[in-house]
mmCIF file of C-alpha atoms and ligand atoms in Angstrom:
data_model
loop_
_atom_site.group_PDB
_atom_site.id
_atom_site.type_symbol
_atom_site.label_atom_id
_atom_site.label_comp_id
_atom_site.label_asym_id
_atom_site.label_seq_id
_atom_site.Cartn_x
_atom_site.Cartn_y
_atom_site.Cartn_z
ATOM 1 C CA MET A 1 -89.983 117.332 -3.523
ATOM 2 C CA ILE A 2 -91.662 115.125 -6.100
ATOM 3 C CA ASN A 3 -93.756 112.161 -5.042
ATOM 4 C CA VAL A 4 -93.309 110.315 -8.303
ATOM 5 C CA ASP A 5 -95.500 107.343 -7.390
ATOM 6 C CA LYS A 6 -98.382 109.677 -6.697
ATOM 7 C CA ILE A 7 -97.736 111.694 -9.847
ATOM 8 C CA ARG A 8 -97.684 108.551 -11.992
ATOM 9 C CA GLU A 9 -101.191 107.752 -10.774
ATOM 10 C CA ASP A 10 -102.345 110.911 -12.554
ATOM 11 C CA PHE A 11 -101.241 109.634 -15.988
ATOM 12 C CA PRO A 12 -103.419 106.735 -17.171
ATOM 13 C CA ILE A 13 -101.208 105.979 -20.176
ATOM 14 C CA LEU A 14 -98.280 105.076 -17.905
ATOM 15 C CA LYS A 15 -100.163 101.933 -16.916
ATOM 16 C CA ARG A 16 -100.244 100.481 -20.402
ATOM 17 C CA THR A 17 -97.936 97.885 -21.865
ATOM 18 C CA VAL A 18 -96.176 97.870 -25.232
ATOM 19 C CA HIS A 19 -95.261 94.508 -26.777
ATOM 20 C CA GLY A 20 -96.150 92.943 -23.458
ATOM 21 C CA LYS A 21 -93.724 95.138 -21.487
ATOM 22 C CA PRO A 22 -94.582 98.061 -19.204
ATOM 23 C CA LEU A 23 -94.308 101.302 -21.168
ATOM 24 C CA VAL A 24 -91.163 103.330 -20.527
ATOM 25 C CA TYR A 25 -91.930 106.683 -22.127
ATOM 26 C CA PHE A 26 -88.735 108.648 -22.842
ATOM 27 C CA ASP A 27 -89.987 110.704 -25.774
ATOM 28 C CA ASN A 28 -91.144 113.661 -23.716
ATOM 29 C CA ALA A 29 -89.283 116.175 -25.862
ATOM 30 C CA ALA A 30 -91.592 115.225 -28.756
ATOM 31 C CA THR A 31 -94.774 115.364 -26.704
ATOM 32 C CA SER A 32 -95.638 115.014 -23.040
ATOM 33 C CA GLN A 33 -98.227 112.636 -21.632
ATOM 34 C CA THR A 34 -101.600 113.855 -20.444
ATOM 35 C CA PRO A 35 -102.773 113.841 -16.830
ATOM 36 C CA GLN A 36 -106.332 112.725 -16.025
ATOM 37 C CA ILE A 37 -107.358 116.253 -15.063
ATOM 38 C CA VAL A 38 -106.608 117.476 -18.592
ATOM 39 C CA ILE A 39 -108.446 114.495 -20.109
ATOM 40 C CA ASP A 40 -111.393 115.289 -17.816
ATOM 41 C CA THR A 41 -111.337 118.930 -18.935
ATOM 42 C CA ILE A 42 -111.622 117.826 -22.567
ATOM 43 C CA VAL A 43 -114.467 115.415 -21.800
ATOM 44 C CA ASP A 44 -116.250 118.073 -19.725
ATOM 45 C CA TYR A 45 -116.052 120.583 -22.578
ATOM 46 C CA TYR A 46 -117.624 118.269 -25.147
ATOM 47 C CA SER A 47 -120.080 116.800 -22.636
ATOM 48 C CA ASN A 48 -121.339 120.033 -21.136
ATOM 49 C CA TYR A 49 -120.673 123.315 -22.919
ATOM 50 C CA ASN A 50 -119.356 122.733 -26.436
ATOM 51 C CA SER A 51 -120.243 125.829 -28.499
ATOM 52 C CA ASN A 52 -118.677 128.653 -30.459
ATOM 53 C CA ILE A 53 -117.188 131.560 -28.560
ATOM 54 C CA HIS A 54 -117.262 135.372 -28.597
ATOM 55 C CA ARG A 55 -120.515 135.701 -30.504
ATOM 56 C CA GLY A 56 -123.257 133.719 -28.863
ATOM 57 C CA VAL A 57 -126.012 135.270 -26.818
ATOM 58 C CA HIS A 58 -126.798 131.865 -25.351
ATOM 59 C CA THR A 59 -125.546 130.314 -22.122
ATOM 60 C CA LEU A 60 -123.325 127.631 -23.618
ATOM 61 C CA SER A 61 -121.474 130.135 -25.747
ATOM 62 C CA GLN A 62 -120.991 132.415 -22.765
ATOM 63 C CA GLU A 63 -119.672 129.573 -20.640
ATOM 64 C CA ALA A 64 -117.261 128.493 -23.373
ATOM 65 C CA THR A 65 -116.125 132.095 -23.924
ATOM 66 C CA ASP A 66 -115.512 132.594 -20.203
ATOM 67 C CA LYS A 67 -113.473 129.389 -19.902
ATOM 68 C CA TYR A 68 -111.486 130.177 -23.019
ATOM 69 C CA GLU A 69 -110.643 133.673 -21.816
ATOM 70 C CA GLU A 70 -109.819 132.270 -18.374
ATOM 71 C CA ALA A 71 -107.339 129.975 -20.106
ATOM 72 C CA ARG A 72 -105.737 132.960 -21.813
ATOM 73 C CA ILE A 73 -105.317 134.585 -18.393
ATOM 74 C CA LYS A 74 -103.743 131.387 -17.039
ATOM 75 C CA VAL A 75 -101.243 131.517 -19.887
ATOM 76 C CA GLN A 76 -100.672 135.233 -19.228
ATOM 77 C CA HIS A 77 -99.936 134.601 -15.559
ATOM 78 C CA HIS A 78 -97.789 131.574 -16.252
ATOM 79 C CA PHE A 79 -95.516 133.565 -18.559
ATOM 80 C CA ASN A 80 -95.958 136.773 -16.573
ATOM 81 C CA ALA A 81 -97.106 138.806 -19.560
ATOM 82 C CA LYS A 82 -98.209 142.329 -18.670
ATOM 83 C CA GLU A 83 -101.568 142.083 -20.459
ATOM 84 C CA ALA A 84 -103.840 139.165 -21.358
ATOM 85 C CA TYR A 85 -104.197 140.539 -24.898
ATOM 86 C CA GLU A 86 -100.455 140.089 -25.403
ATOM 87 C CA ILE A 87 -101.159 136.331 -25.417
ATOM 88 C CA ILE A 88 -102.327 134.988 -28.782
ATOM 89 C CA LEU A 89 -103.644 131.436 -28.685
ATOM 90 C CA THR A 90 -102.357 129.638 -31.777
ATOM 91 C CA SER A 91 -102.249 126.077 -33.042
ATOM 92 C CA GLY A 92 -98.719 125.613 -31.669
ATOM 93 C CA THR A 93 -95.122 126.786 -31.825
ATOM 94 C CA THR A 94 -94.841 126.324 -35.590
ATOM 95 C CA ASN A 95 -97.970 128.395 -36.170
ATOM 96 C CA SER A 96 -96.772 131.081 -33.738
ATOM 97 C CA ILE A 97 -93.438 131.430 -35.537
ATOM 98 C CA ASN A 98 -95.142 131.630 -38.916
ATOM 99 C CA ILE A 99 -97.419 134.415 -37.665
ATOM 100 C CA ILE A 100 -94.376 136.462 -36.640
ATOM 101 C CA ALA A 101 -92.379 135.664 -39.764
ATOM 102 C CA ALA A 102 -95.286 136.627 -42.026
ATOM 103 C CA GLY A 103 -95.694 139.861 -40.079
ATOM 104 C CA PHE A 104 -92.027 140.751 -40.388
ATOM 105 C CA ALA A 105 -92.225 140.168 -44.143
ATOM 106 C CA SER A 106 -94.039 143.486 -44.366
ATOM 107 C CA ILE A 107 -91.543 145.275 -42.100
ATOM 108 C CA LEU A 108 -88.159 144.023 -43.294
ATOM 109 C CA GLN A 109 -86.422 145.419 -46.311
ATOM 110 C CA LYS A 110 -83.766 144.276 -48.703
ATOM 111 C CA GLY A 111 -80.381 144.280 -47.004
ATOM 112 C CA ASP A 112 -81.778 144.036 -43.454
ATOM 113 C CA GLU A 113 -80.274 141.224 -41.433
ATOM 114 C CA ILE A 114 -81.869 138.630 -39.188
ATOM 115 C CA ILE A 115 -79.979 136.165 -37.027
ATOM 116 C CA VAL A 116 -80.806 132.537 -36.263
ATOM 117 C CA SER A 117 -78.895 130.023 -34.155
ATOM 118 C CA ALA A 118 -77.365 126.807 -35.467
ATOM 119 C CA LEU A 119 -79.311 124.866 -32.838
ATOM 120 C CA GLU A 120 -82.788 125.501 -34.223
ATOM 121 C CA HIS A 121 -85.717 123.227 -34.895
ATOM 122 C CA HIS A 122 -86.707 123.337 -38.582
ATOM 123 C CA SER A 123 -89.822 125.278 -37.616
ATOM 124 C CA ASN A 124 -87.589 128.169 -36.552
ATOM 125 C CA ILE A 125 -85.492 128.015 -39.739
ATOM 126 C CA VAL A 126 -87.766 127.427 -42.709
ATOM 127 C CA PRO A 127 -90.305 130.268 -42.144
ATOM 128 C CA TRP A 128 -87.394 132.720 -42.033
ATOM 129 C CA GLN A 129 -85.819 131.339 -45.205
ATOM 130 C CA MET A 130 -89.191 131.818 -46.891
ATOM 131 C CA LEU A 131 -89.277 135.388 -45.579
ATOM 132 C CA CYS A 132 -85.753 136.096 -46.867
ATOM 133 C CA GLU A 133 -86.698 134.861 -50.335
ATOM 134 C CA LYS A 134 -89.615 137.262 -50.363
ATOM 135 C CA THR A 135 -87.918 140.341 -48.917
ATOM 136 C CA GLY A 136 -84.220 140.061 -49.770
ATOM 137 C CA THR A 137 -83.397 140.044 -46.050
ATOM 138 C CA ILE A 138 -80.116 138.329 -45.151
ATOM 139 C CA LEU A 139 -80.121 135.367 -42.762
ATOM 140 C CA LYS A 140 -77.027 134.988 -40.546
ATOM 141 C CA VAL A 141 -76.313 131.984 -38.366
ATOM 142 C CA ILE A 142 -74.778 131.870 -34.867
ATOM 143 C CA PRO A 143 -72.440 128.864 -35.127
ATOM 144 C CA MET A 144 -72.383 126.091 -32.525
ATOM 145 C CA LEU A 145 -69.499 124.545 -30.637
ATOM 146 C CA GLU A 146 -68.593 120.886 -30.087
ATOM 147 C CA ASP A 147 -70.308 120.718 -26.669
ATOM 148 C CA GLY A 148 -73.625 121.806 -28.186
ATOM 149 C CA SER A 149 -73.476 125.411 -26.996
ATOM 150 C CA LEU A 150 -73.634 128.535 -29.134
ATOM 151 C CA ASN A 151 -70.476 130.386 -30.100
ATOM 152 C CA MET A 152 -71.329 133.598 -28.299
ATOM 153 C CA ASP A 153 -68.185 135.430 -29.463
ATOM 154 C CA ALA A 154 -69.384 134.880 -33.002
ATOM 155 C CA TYR A 155 -72.850 136.097 -32.015
ATOM 156 C CA HIS A 156 -71.484 139.370 -30.650
ATOM 157 C CA ASP A 157 -69.689 139.897 -33.961
ATOM 158 C CA LEU A 158 -72.820 139.186 -36.010
ATOM 159 C CA VAL A 159 -75.069 141.806 -34.413
ATOM 160 C CA ASN A 160 -74.888 145.283 -35.962
ATOM 161 C CA GLU A 161 -77.092 148.230 -37.035
ATOM 162 C CA LYS A 162 -78.554 146.164 -39.868
ATOM 163 C CA THR A 163 -79.804 143.478 -37.471
ATOM 164 C CA LYS A 164 -83.582 143.658 -37.126
ATOM 165 C CA LEU A 165 -84.477 140.379 -35.448
ATOM 166 C CA VAL A 166 -82.739 137.564 -33.578
ATOM 167 C CA PHE A 167 -84.517 134.247 -33.077
ATOM 168 C CA CYS A 168 -83.304 131.311 -31.187
ATOM 169 C CA ASN A 169 -84.608 128.488 -29.066
ATOM 170 C CA HIS A 170 -84.519 128.885 -25.304
ATOM 171 C CA VAL A 171 -83.583 125.187 -25.068
ATOM 172 C CA SER A 172 -82.462 122.967 -27.959
ATOM 173 C CA ASN A 173 -84.837 120.078 -28.585
ATOM 174 C CA ALA A 174 -82.115 117.902 -30.118
ATOM 175 C CA LEU A 175 -79.468 118.341 -27.402
ATOM 176 C CA GLY A 176 -81.148 119.929 -24.384
ATOM 177 C CA THR A 177 -78.736 122.884 -24.313
ATOM 178 C CA VAL A 178 -80.101 125.863 -22.373
ATOM 179 C CA ASN A 179 -79.053 128.922 -24.356
ATOM 180 C CA PRO A 180 -77.781 132.149 -22.729
ATOM 181 C CA VAL A 181 -80.930 134.013 -23.682
ATOM 182 C CA GLU A 182 -80.383 136.998 -21.376
ATOM 183 C CA GLU A 183 -77.083 137.737 -23.088
ATOM 184 C CA ILE A 184 -78.635 137.232 -26.528
ATOM 185 C CA ILE A 185 -81.479 139.632 -25.734
ATOM 186 C CA ALA A 186 -79.280 142.322 -24.170
ATOM 187 C CA LYS A 187 -76.987 142.423 -27.178
ATOM 188 C CA ALA A 188 -79.845 142.504 -29.702
ATOM 189 C CA HIS A 189 -81.616 145.271 -27.813
ATOM 190 C CA ALA A 190 -78.442 147.350 -27.726
ATOM 191 C CA PHE A 191 -78.863 147.498 -31.518
ATOM 192 C CA ASP A 192 -82.664 147.907 -31.433
ATOM 193 C CA ALA A 193 -83.243 144.433 -32.832
ATOM 194 C CA ALA A 194 -86.227 142.392 -31.640
ATOM 195 C CA VAL A 195 -85.809 138.897 -30.163
ATOM 196 C CA LEU A 196 -88.040 135.870 -30.579
ATOM 197 C CA LEU A 197 -87.482 132.916 -28.281
ATOM 198 C CA ASP A 198 -88.790 129.489 -29.248
ATOM 199 C CA GLY A 199 -89.734 128.100 -25.857
ATOM 200 C CA ALA A 200 -91.256 124.805 -27.060
ATOM 201 C CA GLN A 201 -88.506 122.810 -25.389
ATOM 202 C CA ALA A 202 -87.775 125.100 -22.455
ATOM 203 C CA THR A 203 -91.307 125.458 -21.104
ATOM 204 C CA PRO A 204 -91.715 121.841 -19.919
ATOM 205 C CA HIS A 205 -88.804 122.452 -17.512
ATOM 206 C CA ILE A 206 -88.494 126.199 -16.934
ATOM 207 C CA LYS A 207 -91.154 128.788 -16.114
ATOM 208 C CA PRO A 208 -90.169 131.793 -18.217
ATOM 209 C CA ASP A 209 -90.905 135.359 -17.141
ATOM 210 C CA VAL A 210 -91.279 137.320 -20.345
ATOM 211 C CA GLN A 211 -91.141 140.694 -18.593
ATOM 212 C CA ALA A 212 -87.983 139.858 -16.658
ATOM 213 C CA LEU A 213 -86.415 138.503 -19.843
ATOM 214 C CA ASP A 214 -87.615 141.626 -21.663
ATOM 215 C CA VAL A 215 -88.110 139.369 -24.689
ATOM 216 C CA ASP A 216 -90.159 140.678 -27.616
ATOM 217 C CA PHE A 217 -91.783 137.384 -28.632
ATOM 218 C CA TYR A 218 -92.018 134.049 -26.861
ATOM 219 C CA VAL A 219 -93.724 130.946 -28.306
ATOM 220 C CA ALA A 220 -94.602 127.473 -27.009
ATOM 221 C CA SER A 221 -96.837 124.419 -27.587
ATOM 222 C CA ALA A 222 -99.382 123.014 -25.120
ATOM 223 C CA HIS A 223 -98.688 119.399 -26.054
ATOM 224 C CA LYS A 224 -95.231 119.530 -24.455
ATOM 225 C CA LEU A 225 -96.803 120.985 -21.296
ATOM 226 C CA CYS A 226 -99.206 118.170 -20.369
ATOM 227 C CA GLY A 227 -101.827 119.724 -22.662
ATOM 228 C CA PRO A 228 -103.373 118.586 -25.959
ATOM 229 C CA THR A 229 -101.944 118.855 -29.472
ATOM 230 C CA GLY A 230 -103.029 121.589 -31.861
ATOM 231 C CA VAL A 231 -102.811 124.506 -29.468
ATOM 232 C CA GLY A 232 -100.042 126.824 -28.356
ATOM 233 C CA MET A 233 -99.203 130.382 -27.519
ATOM 234 C CA LEU A 234 -97.540 133.439 -28.898
ATOM 235 C CA TYR A 235 -96.552 136.197 -26.514
ATOM 236 C CA GLY A 236 -95.698 139.490 -28.134
ATOM 237 C CA LYS A 237 -95.000 142.856 -26.561
ATOM 238 C CA GLU A 238 -97.998 145.051 -27.216
ATOM 239 C CA LYS A 239 -96.035 147.506 -29.361
ATOM 240 C CA TRP A 240 -94.957 144.674 -31.657
ATOM 241 C CA LEU A 241 -98.376 143.067 -31.916
ATOM 242 C CA GLN A 242 -99.829 146.470 -32.814
ATOM 243 C CA LYS A 243 -97.196 146.936 -35.476
ATOM 244 C CA LEU A 244 -97.414 143.528 -37.166
ATOM 245 C CA PRO A 245 -100.211 142.982 -39.691
ATOM 246 C CA PRO A 246 -102.703 140.141 -39.166
ATOM 247 C CA TYR A 247 -101.680 136.718 -40.441
ATOM 248 C CA GLU A 248 -104.963 135.315 -41.661
ATOM 249 C CA GLY A 249 -108.171 137.047 -42.644
ATOM 250 C CA GLY A 250 -111.565 135.748 -41.636
ATOM 251 C CA GLY A 251 -114.121 135.796 -38.877
ATOM 252 C CA GLU A 252 -113.173 136.894 -35.341
ATOM 253 C CA MET A 253 -110.283 139.093 -36.518
ATOM 254 C CA ILE A 254 -112.309 142.001 -37.895
ATOM 255 C CA ALA A 255 -113.966 145.094 -36.425
ATOM 256 C CA THR A 256 -116.021 145.993 -39.504
ATOM 257 C CA VAL A 257 -116.202 144.505 -42.976
ATOM 258 C CA SER A 258 -117.414 146.081 -46.179
ATOM 259 C CA PHE A 259 -116.216 145.647 -49.762
ATOM 260 C CA GLU A 260 -114.727 149.135 -49.627
ATOM 261 C CA LYS A 261 -112.765 148.682 -46.442
ATOM 262 C CA THR A 262 -112.339 146.214 -43.607
ATOM 263 C CA THR A 263 -110.943 147.254 -40.255
ATOM 264 C CA TYR A 264 -109.237 144.791 -37.964
ATOM 265 C CA ALA A 265 -110.187 143.799 -34.463
ATOM 266 C CA GLY A 266 -107.984 144.789 -31.552
ATOM 267 C CA LEU A 267 -105.600 142.444 -29.750
ATOM 268 C CA PRO A 268 -105.632 139.521 -29.338
ATOM 269 C CA HIS A 269 -108.410 138.863 -31.879
ATOM 270 C CA LYS A 270 -106.516 140.462 -34.745
ATOM 271 C CA PHE A 271 -104.327 137.332 -34.802
ATOM 272 C CA GLU A 272 -107.072 134.809 -34.087
ATOM 273 C CA ALA A 273 -109.046 134.451 -37.303
ATOM 274 C CA GLY A 274 -111.731 131.799 -37.435
ATOM 275 C CA THR A 275 -113.037 129.468 -34.758
ATOM 276 C CA PRO A 276 -110.073 128.565 -32.560
ATOM 277 C CA ASN A 277 -109.299 125.268 -30.843
ATOM 278 C CA ILE A 278 -111.640 126.182 -27.986
ATOM 279 C CA CYS A 279 -111.443 122.902 -26.110
ATOM 280 C CA GLY A 280 -107.683 122.782 -26.687
ATOM 281 C CA GLY A 281 -107.195 126.265 -25.290
ATOM 282 C CA ILE A 282 -109.158 125.419 -22.156
ATOM 283 C CA ALA A 283 -107.232 122.160 -21.740
ATOM 284 C CA PHE A 284 -103.952 124.063 -22.246
ATOM 285 C CA GLY A 285 -104.888 126.097 -19.165
ATOM 286 C CA ALA A 286 -105.652 122.901 -17.238
ATOM 287 C CA GLY A 287 -102.239 121.454 -18.175
ATOM 288 C CA LEU A 288 -100.480 124.590 -16.919
ATOM 289 C CA ASP A 289 -102.452 124.418 -13.673
ATOM 290 C CA TYR A 290 -101.402 120.811 -13.219
ATOM 291 C CA MET A 291 -97.717 121.537 -13.808
ATOM 292 C CA ASN A 292 -97.784 124.585 -11.540
ATOM 293 C CA ALA A 293 -99.312 122.475 -8.784
ATOM 294 C CA VAL A 294 -96.383 120.051 -9.112
ATOM 295 C CA GLY A 295 -94.133 123.112 -9.164
ATOM 296 C CA PHE A 296 -91.469 124.033 -11.698
ATOM 297 C CA ASP A 297 -88.690 124.137 -9.105
ATOM 298 C CA ASN A 298 -89.574 120.593 -8.088
ATOM 299 C CA ILE A 299 -89.768 119.526 -11.714
ATOM 300 C CA ALA A 300 -86.383 121.057 -12.553
ATOM 301 C CA SER A 301 -84.529 119.544 -9.607
ATOM 302 C CA TYR A 302 -86.059 116.077 -10.006
ATOM 303 C CA GLU A 303 -85.423 116.009 -13.754
ATOM 304 C CA HIS A 304 -81.854 117.109 -13.147
ATOM 305 C CA GLU A 305 -81.402 114.077 -10.896
ATOM 306 C CA LEU A 306 -82.752 111.854 -13.668
ATOM 307 C CA LEU A 307 -80.440 113.513 -16.175
ATOM 308 C CA GLU A 308 -77.358 112.971 -14.016
ATOM 309 C CA TYR A 309 -78.276 109.390 -13.261
ATOM 310 C CA GLY A 310 -79.102 108.555 -16.880
ATOM 311 C CA THR A 311 -75.900 110.178 -18.137
ATOM 312 C CA GLN A 312 -73.763 108.333 -15.608
ATOM 313 C CA GLU A 313 -75.342 104.941 -16.367
ATOM 314 C CA LEU A 314 -75.272 105.354 -20.148
ATOM 315 C CA LEU A 315 -71.607 106.387 -20.145
ATOM 316 C CA LYS A 316 -70.761 102.957 -18.705
ATOM 317 C CA ILE A 317 -71.562 101.537 -22.157
ATOM 318 C CA GLU A 318 -68.495 101.204 -24.339
ATOM 319 C CA ASN A 319 -68.265 103.495 -27.403
ATOM 320 C CA LEU A 320 -71.317 105.466 -26.336
ATOM 321 C CA LYS A 321 -71.065 109.141 -27.235
ATOM 322 C CA ILE A 322 -73.390 111.824 -25.869
ATOM 323 C CA TYR A 323 -74.019 114.922 -28.000
ATOM 324 C CA GLY A 324 -74.709 118.083 -26.043
ATOM 325 C CA THR A 325 -72.604 118.176 -22.907
ATOM 326 C CA THR A 326 -73.015 121.690 -21.590
ATOM 327 C CA ALA A 327 -73.478 122.188 -17.849
ATOM 328 C CA GLU A 328 -76.791 123.964 -18.429
ATOM 329 C CA LYS A 329 -79.075 121.434 -20.038
ATOM 330 C CA THR A 330 -82.546 119.985 -19.631
ATOM 331 C CA ALA A 331 -83.206 116.267 -19.189
ATOM 332 C CA VAL A 332 -82.405 115.252 -22.762
ATOM 333 C CA ILE A 333 -79.709 112.714 -23.664
ATOM 334 C CA SER A 334 -78.866 112.506 -27.353
ATOM 335 C CA PHE A 335 -76.390 109.725 -28.141
ATOM 336 C CA ASN A 336 -75.016 107.102 -30.492
ATOM 337 C CA VAL A 337 -73.150 103.867 -29.844
ATOM 338 C CA GLY A 338 -70.191 103.178 -32.161
ATOM 339 C CA GLY A 339 -71.295 103.102 -35.773
ATOM 340 C CA ILE A 340 -74.692 101.546 -35.074
ATOM 341 C CA HIS A 341 -77.554 103.309 -36.817
ATOM 342 C CA PRO A 342 -79.766 105.040 -34.234
ATOM 343 C CA TYR A 343 -82.926 103.682 -35.864
ATOM 344 C CA ASP A 344 -81.824 100.073 -35.288
ATOM 345 C CA ILE A 345 -81.350 100.658 -31.570
ATOM 346 C CA GLY A 346 -84.649 102.553 -31.371
ATOM 347 C CA ALA A 347 -86.533 99.686 -33.042
ATOM 348 C CA ILE A 348 -85.159 97.127 -30.564
ATOM 349 C CA LEU A 349 -85.965 99.439 -27.628
ATOM 350 C CA ASP A 350 -89.551 99.661 -28.897
ATOM 351 C CA LYS A 351 -89.813 95.864 -28.754
ATOM 352 C CA LEU A 352 -88.829 96.203 -25.098
ATOM 353 C CA GLY A 353 -91.606 98.731 -24.473
ATOM 354 C CA ILE A 354 -89.240 101.722 -24.418
ATOM 355 C CA ALA A 355 -90.216 104.813 -26.412
ATOM 356 C CA VAL A 356 -87.342 107.041 -27.565
ATOM 357 C CA ARG A 357 -86.950 109.225 -30.598
ATOM 358 C CA THR A 358 -84.371 108.474 -33.274
ATOM 359 C CA GLY A 359 -83.328 110.583 -36.248
ATOM 360 C CA HIS A 360 -82.425 114.207 -36.812
ATOM 361 C CA HIS A 361 -85.098 115.586 -34.425
ATOM 362 C CA CYS A 362 -86.094 118.278 -36.964
ATOM 363 C CA ALA A 363 -82.645 119.801 -36.480
ATOM 364 C CA GLN A 364 -80.615 118.616 -39.470
ATOM 365 C CA PRO A 365 -78.000 121.404 -39.222
ATOM 366 C CA ILE A 366 -76.957 120.033 -35.812
ATOM 367 C CA MET A 367 -76.567 116.533 -37.249
ATOM 368 C CA ASP A 368 -74.525 117.954 -40.136
ATOM 369 C CA PHE A 369 -72.275 119.687 -37.613
ATOM 370 C CA TYR A 370 -71.535 116.363 -35.909
ATOM 371 C CA GLN A 371 -71.507 114.565 -39.292
ATOM 372 C CA ILE A 372 -73.999 111.951 -38.172
ATOM 373 C CA PRO A 373 -77.341 110.883 -39.648
ATOM 374 C CA GLY A 374 -79.086 111.289 -36.334
ATOM 375 C CA THR A 375 -79.071 110.272 -32.701
ATOM 376 C CA ILE A 376 -81.086 108.305 -30.210
ATOM 377 C CA ARG A 377 -82.765 110.813 -27.943
ATOM 378 C CA ALA A 378 -84.038 109.899 -24.515
ATOM 379 C CA SER A 379 -85.922 112.782 -22.912
ATOM 380 C CA PHE A 380 -87.179 112.577 -19.359
ATOM 381 C CA SER A 381 -90.123 114.145 -17.602
ATOM 382 C CA PHE A 382 -91.036 114.554 -13.949
ATOM 383 C CA TYR A 383 -93.179 111.384 -14.098
ATOM 384 C CA ASN A 384 -90.228 109.186 -15.093
ATOM 385 C CA THR A 385 -88.175 107.186 -12.594
ATOM 386 C CA LYS A 386 -84.654 105.883 -12.026
ATOM 387 C CA GLU A 387 -86.058 102.348 -12.324
ATOM 388 C CA GLU A 388 -87.197 103.209 -15.842
ATOM 389 C CA ILE A 389 -83.710 104.496 -16.610
ATOM 390 C CA ASP A 390 -82.301 101.135 -15.460
ATOM 391 C CA ILE A 391 -84.686 99.297 -17.815
ATOM 392 C CA PHE A 392 -83.703 101.651 -20.613
ATOM 393 C CA VAL A 393 -79.944 101.311 -20.065
ATOM 394 C CA SER A 394 -80.128 97.538 -19.992
ATOM 395 C CA GLY A 395 -82.270 97.726 -23.152
ATOM 396 C CA VAL A 396 -79.575 99.775 -24.884
ATOM 397 C CA LYS A 397 -76.950 97.235 -23.792
ATOM 398 C CA ARG A 398 -79.052 94.413 -25.157
ATOM 399 C CA ALA A 399 -79.593 96.210 -28.473
ATOM 400 C CA VAL A 400 -75.891 96.973 -28.812
ATOM 401 C CA GLY A 401 -75.095 93.301 -28.112
ATOM 402 C CA MET A 402 -77.478 92.224 -30.874
ATOM 403 C CA LEU A 403 -76.270 94.777 -33.412
ATOM 404 C CA SER A 404 -72.494 94.676 -33.040
HETATM 405 C C1 PLP B 1 -91.462 120.785 -30.659
HETATM 406 C C2 PLP B 1 -90.672 121.965 -31.068
HETATM 407 C C3 PLP B 1 -91.118 122.828 -32.077
HETATM 408 C C4 PLP B 1 -92.366 122.564 -32.878
HETATM 409 O O1 PLP B 1 -93.481 122.548 -32.099
HETATM 410 P P1 PLP B 1 -94.911 122.166 -32.735
HETATM 411 O O2 PLP B 1 -95.749 121.883 -31.552
HETATM 412 O O3 PLP B 1 -94.664 120.932 -33.580
HETATM 413 O O4 PLP B 1 -95.355 123.305 -33.555
HETATM 414 C C5 PLP B 1 -90.362 123.936 -32.360
HETATM 415 N N1 PLP B 1 -89.225 124.202 -31.695
HETATM 416 C C6 PLP B 1 -88.766 123.395 -30.729
HETATM 417 C C7 PLP B 1 -87.514 123.762 -30.009
HETATM 418 C C8 PLP B 1 -89.458 122.247 -30.384
HETATM 419 O O5 PLP B 1 -89.004 121.446 -29.426
#
């Protein structure tokens, strides 16, 4: 059970007002808010042991190194990776995907096929298009259906001996659809293709077990998990991380350097060139600890209640259409009302202190499918309340009254 009043006390930002109204923060799918314990972790780092890691003989550097490596182990345990060195700390989901895409550029050949889903965030589309331009690899797309799910019959037809990699989000950020990732992975593996799951939108609601999923790569961002921006993770099975070449060259990622030949460091350092976001990595670990203390089962069931309540209340508004109506979805409601432009409703909601996202949500192919310019997206977190949903729904009604 969630004690939401107590949880809200942990998030200082929830006490602020916007345009004189109490903040109602429903843009959690873009970034989550930060609990005091994570803020304290950041302050503690810069106040007490700020220094560079992995190379210092001095105490501060050793303390920072220990905390940073502890954070890696927290991430390892959270995702149930077999080894800590299978966790690469990156600057976020986008960076993680680019590391994998750049690595595959040296593996894939002309005529090989890779498969993407129609529900992707641009950061899981564009790096692969860039790769295809370079290598002559062919990009195939799993089409979507009206309810915001993937056409799995089409997927089964797309996979064949030429398929080398399938990449897809675990949960769609634009619609909240939870994709049938087990089925996607099983089929790909039957043809020896690797699978990358973009977990940026799943991880705030679901605790993934990468070994149980048997997924080859899994990526996520700390800032959607109560952590800071500019840090994230890339899980890769050891055999894949050994096989892929490093992404960037520099300090930290080498074993020896000479002008004749440089040899690379072992995992995970091979993929961590330069000074990382040390404080961010440590705070990422603190965010995961916080969410695990709340408990992902509690989070999922409470958010589901919010989703059902929000959906039911919004559907009372005339001409309101929700996009993404599968049974399996996270607490995201993407909608439009009649022909009103989503931005206009979003701007009025902001005046009422309500933060939502409007637009294409970095997923233009989904908007093209529905032939709309964008949606209003309300995304809930475990610190939101039904009272906030009431304020939001009456705000939408007010905006619609003003605009129609
Ligand atoms: C947020 C998000 C991303 C991008 O994450 P960054 O932190 O901006 O790199 C990618 N995919 C999905 C599904 C997302 O929700």
